[in-house]
Tab-separated table of C-alpha atoms in Angstrom:
chain	number	residue	atom	x	y	z
A	1	MET	CA	-63.810	29.702	-103.309
A	2	LYS	CA	-61.022	27.266	-104.133
A	3	SER	CA	-60.685	26.253	-100.436
A	4	ALA	CA	-64.432	25.507	-100.203
A	5	LEU	CA	-64.125	23.216	-103.222
A	6	TRP	CA	-61.301	21.297	-101.590
A	7	VAL	CA	-63.331	20.962	-98.400
A	8	LEU	CA	-66.226	19.492	-100.424
A	9	VAL	CA	-63.938	16.983	-102.175
A	10	GLY	CA	-62.522	15.974	-98.786
A	11	LEU	CA	-65.993	15.385	-97.356
A	12	LEU	CA	-66.971	13.260	-100.354
A	13	PHE	CA	-63.810	11.214	-99.988
A	14	ALA	CA	-64.331	10.716	-96.246
A	15	GLY	CA	-68.010	9.750	-96.773
A	16	THR	CA	-67.072	7.194	-99.420
A	17	PHE	CA	-64.421	5.696	-97.142
A	18	VAL	CA	-66.860	5.391	-94.219
A	19	TYR	CA	-69.528	3.814	-96.465
A	20	LEU	CA	-67.132	1.218	-97.849
A	21	TYR	CA	-65.800	0.455	-94.368
A	22	PHE	CA	-69.182	-0.279	-92.841
A	23	ASN	CA	-70.308	-2.305	-95.870
A	24	SER	CA	-67.110	-4.352	-95.819
A	25	ARG	CA	-67.735	-5.455	-92.211
A	26	GLU	CA	-69.152	-8.969	-91.876
A	27	LYS	CA	-72.862	-8.918	-91.009
A	28	LYS	CA	-73.941	-10.822	-87.945
A	29	VAL	CA	-75.938	-13.926	-88.801
A	30	GLU	CA	-78.866	-14.605	-86.511
A	31	TYR	CA	-81.025	-17.727	-86.415
A	32	GLU	CA	-84.455	-18.322	-85.009
A	33	ILE	CA	-84.527	-20.602	-81.991
A	34	VAL	CA	-87.097	-23.388	-82.006
A	35	GLY	CA	-87.955	-26.255	-79.709
A	36	PRO	CA	-89.518	-29.695	-80.163
A	37	THR	CA	-93.291	-30.063	-80.165
A	38	ILE	CA	-94.620	-32.484	-77.542
A	39	ASP	CA	-97.664	-34.754	-77.952
A	40	ALA	CA	-97.719	-34.138	-81.666
A	41	VAL	CA	-99.711	-36.174	-84.176
A	42	ILE	CA	-97.788	-37.132	-87.302
A	43	THR	CA	-99.881	-38.494	-90.149
A	44	LYS	CA	-98.619	-39.878	-93.422
A	45	SER	CA	-101.346	-39.966	-96.038
A	46	THR	CA	-101.683	-40.290	-99.786
A	47	LEU	CA	-104.132	-38.876	-102.299
A	48	LEU	CA	-105.615	-41.181	-104.930
A	49	THR	CA	-107.414	-39.967	-108.045
A	50	GLY	CA	-110.301	-41.822	-109.614
A	51	THR	CA	-114.001	-41.687	-110.457
A	52	ILE	CA	-117.363	-42.277	-108.816
A	53	GLU	CA	-119.163	-45.159	-110.524
A	54	PRO	CA	-122.227	-47.304	-109.848
A	55	ARG	CA	-121.342	-50.704	-108.443
A	56	ASP	CA	-123.390	-52.517	-111.101
A	57	GLU	CA	-123.999	-51.004	-114.526
A	58	ILE	CA	-126.351	-53.297	-116.454
A	59	GLU	CA	-126.513	-53.384	-120.245
A	60	ILE	CA	-130.030	-54.168	-121.480
A	61	LYS	CA	-129.953	-56.320	-124.645
A	62	PRO	CA	-132.747	-57.664	-126.892
A	63	GLN	CA	-133.855	-61.295	-127.056
A	64	ILE	CA	-134.544	-61.088	-130.781
A	65	SER	CA	-132.919	-59.432	-133.771
A	66	GLY	CA	-134.703	-56.705	-135.693
A	67	ILE	CA	-135.148	-52.951	-135.970
A	68	ILE	CA	-135.945	-50.509	-133.156
A	69	SER	CA	-139.480	-49.234	-133.800
A	70	GLU	CA	-140.030	-47.310	-130.541
A	71	ILE	CA	-137.951	-46.107	-127.583
A	72	TYR	CA	-139.810	-45.240	-124.384
A	73	VAL	CA	-136.993	-43.915	-122.157
A	74	GLU	CA	-134.114	-41.465	-122.295
A	75	ALA	CA	-130.915	-41.005	-120.294
A	76	GLY	CA	-131.591	-39.650	-116.821
A	77	ARG	CA	-134.963	-41.320	-116.353
A	78	GLN	CA	-135.655	-43.616	-113.414
A	79	VAL	CA	-137.078	-47.032	-114.356
A	80	LYS	CA	-138.346	-50.025	-112.421
A	81	GLU	CA	-137.633	-53.673	-113.057
A	82	GLY	CA	-139.974	-54.886	-115.813
A	83	ASP	CA	-140.631	-51.452	-117.356
A	84	VAL	CA	-140.703	-51.499	-121.170
A	85	ILE	CA	-137.850	-49.394	-122.531
A	86	ALA	CA	-138.069	-50.177	-126.271
A	87	LYS	CA	-139.994	-52.103	-128.917
A	88	ILE	CA	-138.439	-54.104	-131.752
A	89	LYS	CA	-139.898	-54.818	-135.177
A	90	VAL	CA	-138.943	-58.306	-136.252
A	91	ILE	CA	-137.314	-58.885	-139.629
A	92	ALA	CA	-137.890	-62.597	-140.195
A	93	GLU	CA	-135.404	-64.804	-142.031
A	94	GLU	CA	-136.881	-66.292	-145.180
A	95	SER	CA	-135.828	-69.846	-144.331
A	96	GLN	CA	-137.373	-69.709	-140.851
A	97	LEU	CA	-140.545	-68.061	-142.167
A	98	SER	CA	-140.932	-70.658	-144.915
A	99	SER	CA	-140.409	-73.494	-142.440
A	100	ALA	CA	-143.011	-72.020	-140.075
A	101	HIS	CA	-145.571	-71.726	-142.918
A	102	ASN	CA	-144.912	-75.317	-143.972
A	103	ARG	CA	-145.413	-76.510	-140.404
A	104	VAL	CA	-148.803	-74.760	-140.263
A	105	ALA	CA	-149.848	-76.294	-143.581
A	106	VAL	CA	-148.869	-79.800	-142.430
A	107	ALA	CA	-150.689	-79.300	-139.120
A	108	GLU	CA	-153.867	-78.148	-140.946
A	109	ASN	CA	-153.788	-81.214	-143.207
A	110	THR	CA	-153.223	-83.505	-140.235
A	111	LEU	CA	-156.102	-81.888	-138.354
A	112	ALA	CA	-158.470	-82.319	-141.341
A	113	LEU	CA	-157.483	-85.981	-141.613
A	114	GLN	CA	-157.921	-86.644	-137.892
A	115	LYS	CA	-161.257	-84.833	-137.845
A	116	ALA	CA	-162.587	-87.040	-140.658
A	117	LYS	CA	-161.311	-90.191	-138.950
A	118	ALA	CA	-162.856	-89.121	-135.636
A	119	GLU	CA	-166.257	-88.527	-137.292
A	120	ARG	CA	-166.257	-91.960	-138.982
A	121	THR	CA	-165.155	-93.688	-135.794
A	122	ALA	CA	-167.903	-91.898	-133.824
A	123	GLN	CA	-170.569	-93.113	-136.300
A	124	LEU	CA	-169.267	-96.680	-136.174
A	125	TYR	CA	-169.100	-96.530	-132.382
A	126	GLU	CA	-172.776	-95.511	-132.168
A	127	LYS	CA	-173.669	-98.604	-134.246
A	128	LYS	CA	-171.450	-100.785	-132.030
A	129	TYR	CA	-169.104	-101.663	-134.932
A	130	VAL	CA	-165.923	-100.449	-133.157
A	131	SER	CA	-164.795	-100.683	-129.560
A	132	ARG	CA	-164.781	-97.799	-127.104
A	133	GLU	CA	-160.952	-97.940	-127.086
A	134	GLU	CA	-160.791	-97.176	-130.835
A	135	TYR	CA	-163.258	-94.313	-130.349
A	136	GLU	CA	-161.189	-92.755	-127.528
A	137	GLU	CA	-157.979	-93.117	-129.552
A	138	SER	CA	-159.560	-91.254	-132.473
A	139	GLN	CA	-160.705	-88.436	-130.162
A	140	THR	CA	-157.218	-88.185	-128.622
A	141	ALA	CA	-155.602	-88.016	-132.058
A	142	LEU	CA	-158.015	-85.217	-132.998
A	143	ARG	CA	-157.149	-83.181	-129.903
A	144	ASN	CA	-153.398	-83.688	-130.510
A	145	ALA	CA	-153.829	-82.455	-134.087
A	146	GLU	CA	-155.621	-79.332	-132.809
A	147	ILE	CA	-152.817	-78.677	-130.308
A	148	GLU	CA	-150.175	-79.127	-133.003
A	149	LEU	CA	-151.953	-76.662	-135.302
A	150	ALA	CA	-152.166	-74.064	-132.506
A	151	SER	CA	-148.489	-74.577	-131.720
A	152	ALA	CA	-147.528	-74.222	-135.395
A	153	LYS	CA	-149.509	-70.974	-135.709
A	154	ASP	CA	-147.905	-69.639	-132.536
A	155	ALA	CA	-144.448	-70.479	-133.891
A	156	LEU	CA	-145.305	-68.692	-137.127
A	157	SER	CA	-146.437	-65.624	-135.145
A	158	ILE	CA	-143.157	-65.562	-133.221
A	159	VAL	CA	-141.023	-65.905	-136.365
A	160	ARG	CA	-143.048	-63.382	-138.360
A	161	ASP	CA	-144.012	-60.822	-135.682
A	162	GLY	CA	-141.948	-61.754	-132.627
A	163	VAL	CA	-145.162	-62.050	-130.608
A	164	SER	CA	-146.536	-65.222	-129.075
A	165	ALA	CA	-150.307	-65.526	-129.401
A	166	THR	CA	-150.465	-67.269	-126.016
A	167	ASN	CA	-148.237	-64.740	-124.191
A	168	ALA	CA	-148.517	-61.333	-125.814
A	169	GLN	CA	-147.471	-59.559	-122.581
A	170	GLY	CA	-144.159	-61.412	-122.523
A	171	SER	CA	-143.385	-60.683	-126.145
A	172	ASN	CA	-139.741	-60.733	-127.154
A	173	THR	CA	-140.366	-57.571	-129.162
A	174	LEU	CA	-140.681	-55.629	-125.911
A	175	VAL	CA	-137.306	-54.870	-124.290
A	176	ARG	CA	-137.723	-54.543	-120.517
A	177	ALA	CA	-135.515	-53.195	-117.737
A	178	THR	CA	-133.966	-56.028	-115.733
A	179	ILE	CA	-133.253	-53.891	-112.639
A	180	THR	CA	-134.605	-50.792	-110.919
A	181	GLY	CA	-132.346	-47.806	-111.414
A	182	LEU	CA	-131.343	-44.782	-113.466
A	183	VAL	CA	-130.968	-44.923	-117.257
A	184	LEU	CA	-127.393	-43.793	-117.891
A	185	ASP	CA	-127.289	-44.106	-121.662
A	186	VAL	CA	-129.463	-45.110	-124.628
A	187	PRO	CA	-126.918	-45.745	-127.412
A	188	VAL	CA	-129.501	-46.686	-130.116
A	189	LYS	CA	-132.130	-44.728	-132.041
A	190	VAL	CA	-135.408	-45.579	-133.685
A	191	GLY	CA	-134.576	-47.380	-136.924
A	192	SER	CA	-131.332	-48.892	-135.626
A	193	SER	CA	-130.741	-52.565	-136.349
A	194	VAL	CA	-130.142	-54.698	-133.268
A	195	ILE	CA	-128.836	-58.222	-132.726
A	196	GLN	CA	-130.055	-60.555	-130.025
A	197	SER	CA	-127.740	-61.746	-127.276
A	198	ASN	CA	-126.689	-65.386	-127.646
A	199	THR	CA	-123.800	-67.777	-127.072
A	200	PHE	CA	-121.795	-66.408	-129.988
A	201	ASN	CA	-122.680	-62.711	-129.831
A	202	ASP	CA	-122.934	-60.170	-126.993
A	203	GLY	CA	-125.859	-58.514	-128.723
A	204	THR	CA	-126.682	-54.843	-129.190
A	205	THR	CA	-126.998	-52.703	-126.066
A	206	ILE	CA	-130.371	-50.943	-125.976
A	207	ALA	CA	-129.774	-49.065	-122.701
A	208	LYS	CA	-127.476	-48.929	-119.693
A	209	VAL	CA	-129.146	-48.903	-116.285
A	210	ALA	CA	-127.549	-48.592	-112.841
A	211	ASP	CA	-128.576	-48.230	-109.209
A	212	MET	CA	-127.172	-44.800	-108.262
A	213	ASN	CA	-127.796	-45.498	-104.576
A	214	ASP	CA	-124.994	-48.069	-104.578
A	215	LEU	CA	-121.784	-46.311	-105.638
A	216	ILE	CA	-118.078	-47.097	-105.516
A	217	PHE	CA	-114.847	-45.129	-105.877
A	218	LYS	CA	-112.563	-46.643	-108.507
A	219	GLY	CA	-108.992	-45.393	-108.649
A	220	LYS	CA	-105.311	-46.281	-109.023
A	221	VAL	CA	-102.573	-46.589	-106.404
A	222	ASP	CA	-98.828	-46.635	-107.092
A	223	GLU	CA	-96.857	-49.799	-106.393
A	224	THR	CA	-94.776	-47.951	-103.774
A	225	GLU	CA	-97.880	-47.404	-101.630
A	226	VAL	CA	-100.098	-50.389	-102.394
A	227	GLY	CA	-98.390	-52.434	-99.670
A	228	LEU	CA	-99.598	-49.908	-97.069
A	229	LEU	CA	-103.262	-50.381	-98.020
A	230	SER	CA	-105.620	-53.172	-97.020
A	231	THR	CA	-109.281	-54.051	-97.458
A	232	GLY	CA	-111.483	-52.537	-94.780
A	233	GLN	CA	-109.256	-49.441	-94.513
A	234	ALA	CA	-111.072	-46.088	-94.229
A	235	MET	CA	-110.852	-43.333	-96.855
A	236	THR	CA	-112.287	-39.844	-97.312
A	237	ILE	CA	-113.783	-39.105	-100.726
A	238	THR	CA	-114.168	-35.620	-102.209
A	239	VAL	CA	-115.885	-34.985	-105.531
A	240	GLY	CA	-114.237	-32.331	-107.673
A	241	ALA	CA	-117.448	-31.100	-109.311
A	242	LEU	CA	-119.300	-30.903	-105.976
A	243	ALA	CA	-117.070	-28.959	-103.616
A	244	ASP	CA	-119.447	-29.244	-100.654
A	245	ILE	CA	-119.794	-33.021	-100.823
A	246	SER	CA	-117.405	-35.396	-99.081
A	247	SER	CA	-117.916	-38.913	-97.884
A	248	ASP	CA	-116.394	-41.703	-95.901
A	249	ALA	CA	-115.525	-44.848	-97.812
A	250	THR	CA	-114.124	-48.300	-97.114
A	251	ILE	CA	-111.665	-50.151	-99.330
A	252	GLU	CA	-113.303	-53.309	-100.691
A	253	TYR	CA	-110.900	-54.466	-103.383
A	254	ILE	CA	-107.222	-54.116	-104.300
A	255	SER	CA	-106.173	-55.651	-107.586
A	256	PRO	CA	-103.617	-58.468	-107.253
A	257	LYS	CA	-102.137	-57.555	-110.646
A	258	ALA	CA	-100.410	-54.328	-111.663
A	259	GLU	CA	-101.202	-52.300	-114.752
A	260	SER	CA	-98.264	-50.712	-116.550
A	261	ASN	CA	-98.778	-47.087	-117.590
A	262	ASN	CA	-95.939	-44.997	-119.056
A	263	GLY	CA	-93.330	-47.060	-117.241
A	264	SER	CA	-95.017	-46.984	-113.829
A	265	ASN	CA	-96.993	-49.787	-112.231
A	266	THR	CA	-100.346	-49.069	-110.619
A	267	PHE	CA	-103.001	-51.222	-108.987
A	268	GLU	CA	-106.757	-50.758	-109.281
A	269	ILE	CA	-108.602	-50.070	-106.061
A	270	LYS	CA	-112.343	-50.007	-105.296
A	271	ALA	CA	-114.057	-48.570	-102.231
A	272	ALA	CA	-117.701	-48.481	-101.124
A	273	VAL	CA	-118.915	-44.873	-100.968
A	274	ARG	CA	-121.474	-43.623	-98.456
A	275	LEU	CA	-122.648	-40.235	-99.724
A	276	PRO	CA	-125.200	-38.113	-97.868
A	277	ASN	CA	-126.976	-36.945	-101.020
A	278	VAL	CA	-126.777	-39.020	-104.186
A	279	ALA	CA	-129.346	-36.941	-106.066
A	280	GLU	CA	-126.662	-34.557	-107.370
A	281	LEU	CA	-124.199	-37.261	-108.352
A	282	ARG	CA	-123.579	-38.440	-111.881
A	283	ALA	CA	-121.725	-41.558	-112.941
A	284	GLY	CA	-118.137	-40.808	-113.943
A	285	TYR	CA	-117.538	-37.766	-111.707
A	286	SER	CA	-113.838	-37.263	-110.930
A	287	ALA	CA	-113.010	-37.768	-107.264
A	288	ASN	CA	-110.051	-37.802	-104.867
A	289	ALA	CA	-109.564	-40.251	-102.037
A	290	SER	CA	-107.430	-39.371	-99.017
A	291	VAL	CA	-106.031	-42.420	-97.234
A	292	ILE	CA	-104.084	-42.405	-93.972
A	293	LEU	CA	-101.183	-44.794	-94.487
A	294	ARG	CA	-99.525	-44.438	-91.055
A	295	GLN	CA	-100.087	-42.304	-87.975
A	296	ALA	CA	-98.073	-41.605	-84.815
A	297	ASN	CA	-99.905	-40.065	-81.837
A	298	GLY	CA	-98.441	-38.237	-78.833
A	299	VAL	CA	-94.890	-38.102	-80.161
A	300	MET	CA	-92.127	-35.471	-80.087
A	301	SER	CA	-91.572	-33.719	-83.398
A	302	VAL	CA	-89.518	-30.949	-84.980
A	303	PRO	CA	-89.874	-29.102	-88.293
A	304	GLU	CA	-88.293	-31.246	-90.980
A	305	ALA	CA	-86.721	-28.144	-92.533
A	306	ILE	CA	-84.259	-27.831	-89.615
A	307	VAL	CA	-83.082	-31.442	-89.918
A	308	GLU	CA	-79.928	-32.116	-91.892
A	309	PHE	CA	-79.756	-35.517	-93.576
A	310	ASP	CA	-76.506	-37.297	-94.374
A	311	GLY	CA	-77.270	-40.620	-95.979
A	312	ASP	CA	-79.391	-42.582	-93.495
A	313	ASP	CA	-78.374	-40.317	-90.600
A	314	ALA	CA	-80.202	-37.203	-89.390
A	315	TYR	CA	-78.700	-34.233	-87.528
A	316	VAL	CA	-79.878	-31.037	-85.849
A	317	TYR	CA	-77.980	-28.059	-84.461
A	318	VAL	CA	-78.397	-27.698	-80.703
A	319	LEU	CA	-77.999	-24.252	-79.069
A	320	THR	CA	-74.997	-24.065	-76.720
A	321	ASP	CA	-74.618	-20.285	-76.281
A	322	GLU	CA	-77.709	-18.167	-76.831
A	323	GLU	CA	-75.911	-14.790	-76.619
A	324	LYS	CA	-73.255	-15.700	-79.189
A	325	GLN	CA	-75.615	-18.059	-81.016
A	326	LEU	CA	-73.274	-21.008	-80.960
A	327	PHE	CA	-74.619	-24.411	-81.983
A	328	GLU	CA	-73.496	-28.024	-81.766
A	329	ARG	CA	-74.266	-30.547	-84.500
A	330	ARG	CA	-75.989	-33.573	-82.933
A	331	GLN	CA	-77.307	-36.796	-84.425
A	332	ILE	CA	-80.921	-37.700	-83.740
A	333	GLN	CA	-83.137	-40.713	-84.347
A	334	THR	CA	-86.227	-40.037	-86.459
A	335	GLY	CA	-89.520	-41.756	-87.133
A	336	LEU	CA	-92.579	-40.886	-89.197
A	337	SER	CA	-92.667	-37.765	-91.354
A	338	ASP	CA	-95.611	-35.976	-92.964
A	339	GLY	CA	-93.386	-33.786	-95.140
A	340	VAL	CA	-93.616	-30.775	-92.792
A	341	ASN	CA	-92.836	-32.201	-89.354
A	342	ILE	CA	-90.833	-35.278	-88.449
A	343	GLU	CA	-91.011	-37.523	-85.389
A	344	VAL	CA	-87.915	-37.571	-83.153
A	345	THR	CA	-87.397	-40.771	-81.176
A	346	GLY	CA	-83.988	-39.984	-79.642
A	347	GLY	CA	-80.980	-37.641	-79.457
A	348	ILE	CA	-82.724	-34.637	-77.904
A	349	ASP	CA	-85.297	-34.001	-75.196
A	350	ALA	CA	-88.278	-31.691	-74.812
A	351	ASP	CA	-86.174	-28.826	-73.371
A	352	THR	CA	-83.562	-28.807	-76.135
A	353	LYS	CA	-83.286	-25.571	-78.081
A	354	LEU	CA	-82.546	-25.937	-81.766
A	355	ARG	CA	-81.326	-23.753	-84.603
A	356	GLY	CA	-84.183	-22.744	-86.893
A	357	GLY	CA	-84.176	-20.682	-90.051
A	358	LEU	CA	-82.346	-17.400	-90.629
A	359	LYS	CA	-83.978	-14.288	-89.216
A	360	GLN	CA	-85.154	-11.913	-91.861
């Protein structure tokens, strides 16, 4: 019994010794062997974020001040140029109203006076007591007085009601769409006070209308990349809310002035968008634009992960003994990189075998 116990202790000791011996031996390191890729295409691109917007968004403003009495459209409705979108009730200023009333009263008095003069002159003309010239002058003065009274009444109608008696269809109380397009927003309600647009005031916006068939991508580009872009350059637009929709676009505008945002400088960029189906689009959708900055075709490339950089120099490890896996550090000349693969312009050839990553 005691001898069996000693045999067991000896076996445990020998097993522990063997285990520690094999674990203390240096493990052989093996690398994957890779080669350059020939006729590769290396593309350097950037992704810009922005929004889809109509090229022209028109704000419809009233020609008179007053209170909104009726609104005939709502956001999302298609309108044509000339369609009535709202009606305004005029609130006349007391001074203007009083002046218009006074003008009518003066015109009525003038007309009564000229009518009496014309009648007397006509009677005297029939009896040959006045010349034909005096008769015609009296008739002309009568007609002018009638025109002045009509004009004064029309002016009173405009001041009091905002409607011209001679042009009721073109009344300033009716706010009309100035373009054909989609109503994007109606920021006023019935009962809201509005101010007319003039030299000193922008006026109250009744509605915003835009042509949704003419869209642009508006985004920002960092100052480190703006020098690589130019007008006429192609882009690919994807809309975040509509995963199945993508479109080609062309850069139309790059801002000459930077905008500072949290310490970084960006430039505004606009591109014309050609979308296959604009019916599903809404103004303000978030979008991404992919732009190819540089591209190298038919070049030799290697995975950038196997390249060792030392300052401005680049190195790879070239296989010299495949059985022993011996490698030689060699400098190479590089070109364009897309972040995964890098162009090699010199230092190795197509048949060179290179050290890759560690084998698992």
